[in-house]
mmCIF file of C-alpha atoms in Angstrom:
data_model
loop_
_atom_site.group_PDB
_atom_site.id
_atom_site.type_symbol
_atom_site.label_atom_id
_atom_site.label_comp_id
_atom_site.label_asym_id
_atom_site.label_seq_id
_atom_site.Cartn_x
_atom_site.Cartn_y
_atom_site.Cartn_z
ATOM 1 C CA MET A 1 -0.196 -0.405 -0.236
ATOM 2 C CA ALA A 2 2.708 2.044 1.425
ATOM 3 C CA ASP A 3 3.454 1.677 -2.967
ATOM 4 C CA ASN A 4 0.558 2.710 -3.793
ATOM 5 C CA GLU A 5 0.755 6.112 -1.764
ATOM 6 C CA VAL A 6 4.239 6.832 -3.425
ATOM 7 C CA SER A 7 2.437 6.717 -6.771
ATOM 8 C CA GLU A 8 -0.800 8.650 -6.321
ATOM 9 C CA GLU A 9 1.116 10.973 -4.849
ATOM 10 C CA GLY A 10 3.990 11.026 -7.044
ATOM 11 C CA THR A 11 0.611 11.297 -10.297
ATOM 12 C CA GLY A 12 -1.673 14.493 -8.028
ATOM 13 C CA GLU A 13 1.720 16.401 -8.251
ATOM 14 C CA ALA A 14 1.792 16.388 -11.839
ATOM 15 C CA PRO A 15 -1.998 17.933 -12.327
ATOM 16 C CA ALA A 16 -0.960 20.463 -10.506
ATOM 17 C CA LYS A 17 2.497 21.328 -11.943
ATOM 18 C CA SER A 18 0.778 21.476 -15.476
ATOM 19 C CA LYS A 19 -1.964 23.663 -14.057
ATOM 20 C CA ARG A 20 -0.187 25.954 -12.883
ATOM 21 C CA LYS A 21 2.229 26.366 -16.144
ATOM 22 C CA LEU A 22 -1.147 26.668 -18.009
ATOM 23 C CA ILE A 23 -2.093 29.283 -15.743
ATOM 24 C CA MET A 24 1.246 31.141 -15.668
ATOM 25 C CA ILE A 25 1.014 31.254 -19.477
ATOM 26 C CA ALA A 26 -2.573 32.034 -19.652
ATOM 27 C CA ALA A 27 -1.503 35.234 -17.520
ATOM 28 C CA ALA A 28 1.624 36.144 -19.071
ATOM 29 C CA ALA A 29 -0.597 36.369 -22.844
ATOM 30 C CA ALA A 30 -3.230 39.007 -20.929
ATOM 31 C CA VAL A 31 -0.263 41.050 -19.833
ATOM 32 C CA LEU A 32 1.458 40.425 -23.786
ATOM 33 C CA LEU A 33 -2.405 41.473 -24.864
ATOM 34 C CA VAL A 34 -3.077 44.498 -22.447
ATOM 35 C CA GLY A 35 0.605 45.669 -22.726
ATOM 36 C CA GLY A 36 0.134 45.535 -27.345
ATOM 37 C CA GLY A 37 -3.366 47.316 -26.684
ATOM 38 C CA ALA A 38 -1.494 50.077 -24.001
ATOM 39 C CA GLY A 39 0.859 50.049 -26.115
ATOM 40 C CA GLY A 40 -1.659 50.894 -29.290
ATOM 41 C CA TYR A 41 -3.784 52.573 -27.743
ATOM 42 C CA VAL A 42 -1.120 55.192 -26.930
ATOM 43 C CA MET A 43 0.666 54.637 -30.613
ATOM 44 C CA LEU A 44 -2.617 56.555 -32.047
ATOM 45 C CA PHE A 45 -2.479 59.190 -29.783
ATOM 46 C CA LYS A 46 0.937 60.451 -30.048
ATOM 47 C CA LYS A 47 -0.191 60.440 -34.040
ATOM 48 C CA LYS A 48 -3.401 62.518 -33.319
ATOM 49 C CA ASP A 49 -0.963 64.961 -30.956
ATOM 50 C CA HIS A 50 1.706 65.136 -33.970
ATOM 51 C CA ASP A 51 -0.729 66.457 -36.472
ATOM 52 C CA LYS A 52 -2.913 68.807 -34.173
ATOM 53 C CA VAL A 53 1.361 70.148 -34.059
ATOM 54 C CA ALA A 54 1.003 70.603 -37.652
ATOM 55 C CA GLU A 55 -1.917 72.595 -37.801
ATOM 56 C CA ALA A 56 -0.305 75.048 -35.996
ATOM 57 C CA PRO A 57 0.324 78.723 -37.638
ATOM 58 C CA PRO A 58 4.221 78.583 -38.653
ATOM 59 C CA PRO A 59 5.394 80.580 -35.910
ATOM 60 C CA SER A 60 5.500 84.737 -37.507
ATOM 61 C CA LYS A 61 8.303 86.146 -38.609
ATOM 62 C CA PRO A 62 10.619 88.593 -36.206
ATOM 63 C CA ILE A 63 11.058 92.448 -36.319
ATOM 64 C CA PHE A 64 14.368 94.172 -36.595
ATOM 65 C CA VAL A 65 14.829 97.156 -34.924
ATOM 66 C CA ASP A 66 17.993 99.739 -36.833
ATOM 67 C CA VAL A 67 19.863 101.099 -33.594
ATOM 68 C CA PRO A 68 22.088 104.208 -35.291
ATOM 69 C CA GLU A 69 25.261 103.627 -36.543
ATOM 70 C CA LEU A 70 28.436 104.132 -33.499
ATOM 71 C CA LEU A 71 32.065 105.221 -33.573
ATOM 72 C CA VAL A 72 33.360 105.141 -29.997
ATOM 73 C CA ASN A 73 37.700 105.308 -29.041
ATOM 74 C CA MET A 74 38.084 102.328 -26.948
ATOM 75 C CA ASN A 75 40.074 101.534 -23.726
ATOM 76 C CA VAL A 76 44.013 100.494 -24.810
ATOM 77 C CA GLY A 77 46.975 101.257 -22.794
ATOM 78 C CA PRO A 78 49.000 104.368 -22.032
ATOM 79 C CA GLY A 79 51.507 105.017 -25.054
ATOM 80 C CA GLU A 80 49.093 102.570 -27.562
ATOM 81 C CA ARG A 81 47.988 105.112 -30.352
ATOM 82 C CA ILE A 82 44.327 105.636 -29.781
ATOM 83 C CA GLN A 83 41.801 102.848 -31.360
ATOM 84 C CA TYR A 84 38.660 103.078 -33.175
ATOM 85 C CA LEU A 85 35.703 100.571 -32.692
ATOM 86 C CA LYS A 86 32.435 101.648 -35.770
ATOM 87 C CA ILE A 87 30.116 99.264 -34.897
ATOM 88 C CA LYS A 88 26.176 98.868 -37.076
ATOM 89 C CA VAL A 89 23.314 96.973 -34.798
ATOM 90 C CA VAL A 90 20.289 95.456 -35.420
ATOM 91 C CA LEU A 91 17.954 94.162 -32.268
ATOM 92 C CA GLU A 92 15.808 91.541 -33.553
ATOM 93 C CA VAL A 93 12.444 91.804 -31.186
ATOM 94 C CA LYS A 94 9.780 88.682 -31.746
ATOM 95 C CA ASP A 95 6.384 90.678 -32.064
ATOM 96 C CA GLN A 96 5.241 94.453 -32.709
ATOM 97 C CA PRO A 97 4.493 95.825 -28.880
ATOM 98 C CA VAL A 98 7.818 95.251 -28.250
ATOM 99 C CA VAL A 99 9.259 97.668 -30.860
ATOM 100 C CA ALA A 100 7.091 100.277 -29.601
ATOM 101 C CA GLN A 101 9.083 100.015 -26.180
ATOM 102 C CA ILE A 102 11.565 99.730 -27.867
ATOM 103 C CA THR A 103 11.662 103.111 -30.053
ATOM 104 C CA PRO A 104 11.800 105.920 -27.383
ATOM 105 C CA ASN A 105 14.082 103.993 -25.565
ATOM 106 C CA ILE A 106 16.833 103.777 -29.125
ATOM 107 C CA PRO A 107 18.260 107.151 -26.889
ATOM 108 C CA ARG A 108 19.489 105.133 -23.756
ATOM 109 C CA MET A 109 20.098 102.249 -25.332
ATOM 110 C CA VAL A 110 22.728 104.306 -27.777
ATOM 111 C CA ASP A 111 23.865 106.449 -24.711
ATOM 112 C CA ILE A 112 24.940 102.755 -23.274
ATOM 113 C CA PHE A 113 26.444 100.586 -26.029
ATOM 114 C CA GLN A 114 28.620 103.593 -26.305
ATOM 115 C CA THR A 115 30.082 103.989 -22.235
ATOM 116 C CA TYR A 116 30.075 99.524 -22.397
ATOM 117 C CA LEU A 117 32.208 100.198 -25.354
ATOM 118 C CA ARG A 118 34.425 103.009 -24.652
ATOM 119 C CA GLU A 119 35.977 100.796 -21.513
ATOM 120 C CA VAL A 120 36.203 97.522 -24.695
ATOM 121 C CA ARG A 121 39.717 96.364 -25.231
ATOM 122 C CA PRO A 122 40.990 95.721 -28.983
ATOM 123 C CA THR A 123 42.035 92.647 -27.178
ATOM 124 C CA ASP A 124 39.136 91.659 -25.475
ATOM 125 C CA LEU A 125 37.756 91.336 -29.460
ATOM 126 C CA GLN A 126 39.779 88.742 -30.957
ATOM 127 C CA GLY A 127 38.223 86.196 -32.056
ATOM 128 C CA SER A 128 35.209 84.641 -32.497
ATOM 129 C CA ALA A 129 34.886 84.234 -28.483
ATOM 130 C CA GLY A 130 35.768 88.041 -28.579
ATOM 131 C CA MET A 131 32.594 88.748 -30.703
ATOM 132 C CA PHE A 132 30.080 85.704 -29.053
ATOM 133 C CA ARG A 133 30.743 88.005 -25.616
ATOM 134 C CA LEU A 134 29.506 91.559 -26.800
ATOM 135 C CA LYS A 135 26.963 90.626 -28.171
ATOM 136 C CA GLU A 136 25.990 89.055 -25.241
ATOM 137 C CA GLU A 137 26.947 91.332 -23.352
ATOM 138 C CA LEU A 138 24.606 94.295 -25.548
ATOM 139 C CA THR A 139 22.529 91.748 -25.175
ATOM 140 C CA ARG A 140 21.906 91.772 -21.445
ATOM 141 C CA ARG A 141 22.112 96.052 -21.584
ATOM 142 C CA VAL A 142 19.176 95.934 -24.431
ATOM 143 C CA ASN A 143 16.558 94.111 -21.356
ATOM 144 C CA VAL A 144 18.180 95.417 -18.934
ATOM 145 C CA THR A 145 16.675 99.121 -20.220
ATOM 146 C CA ILE A 146 13.682 97.551 -21.781
ATOM 147 C CA ALA A 147 12.885 95.197 -18.451
ATOM 148 C CA PRO A 148 10.054 93.123 -18.848
ATOM 149 C CA SER A 149 10.045 92.619 -22.459
ATOM 150 C CA GLN A 150 12.629 91.108 -24.428
ATOM 151 C CA VAL A 151 15.085 91.584 -27.425
ATOM 152 C CA SER A 152 15.838 87.567 -29.213
ATOM 153 C CA ALA A 153 19.683 89.008 -30.102
ATOM 154 C CA VAL A 154 21.693 92.199 -31.143
ATOM 155 C CA LEU A 155 23.680 91.020 -34.597
ATOM 156 C CA PHE A 156 25.987 92.721 -35.958
ATOM 157 C CA LYS A 157 26.049 94.477 -39.548
ATOM 158 C CA GLU A 158 29.197 96.318 -38.844
ATOM 159 C CA ILE A 159 31.750 95.814 -36.701
ATOM 160 C CA LEU A 160 34.463 98.029 -37.026
ATOM 161 C CA VAL A 161 38.518 97.698 -35.221
ATOM 162 C CA GLN A 162 40.652 101.142 -37.125
#
């Protein structure tokens, strides 16, 4: 009888293991089905969001405001010959209301530019890094002048160091 009981227990475990495998396979299939459905749902909605972005109107073109040409003598060391900087810049603005705020402040900006440029040394303008620093500094000074509005960039039309 003991042999009988052992064989029954052995046969009793085999169906239990096969049921577990069947349950695990069914659960994995359910997870894949739900995951695939969720992925398809997300992909469909992302495509619709992309279409909405394509339908958005194109951004407005920037507006450019001329600043009068400036001619300043640069800061040079004692005994060096005087050097001059001639610069012509344009302000890049996104909206027309900002132009209305800039126009009455142009004399103030010219004064701030001249004061700053008179302290610039010829060595400060060497290379592209020097030009980039000059552009960033002029942009910062314009934005302080017309705050809370902002200018996108200061663009150089002409720079001459003589």
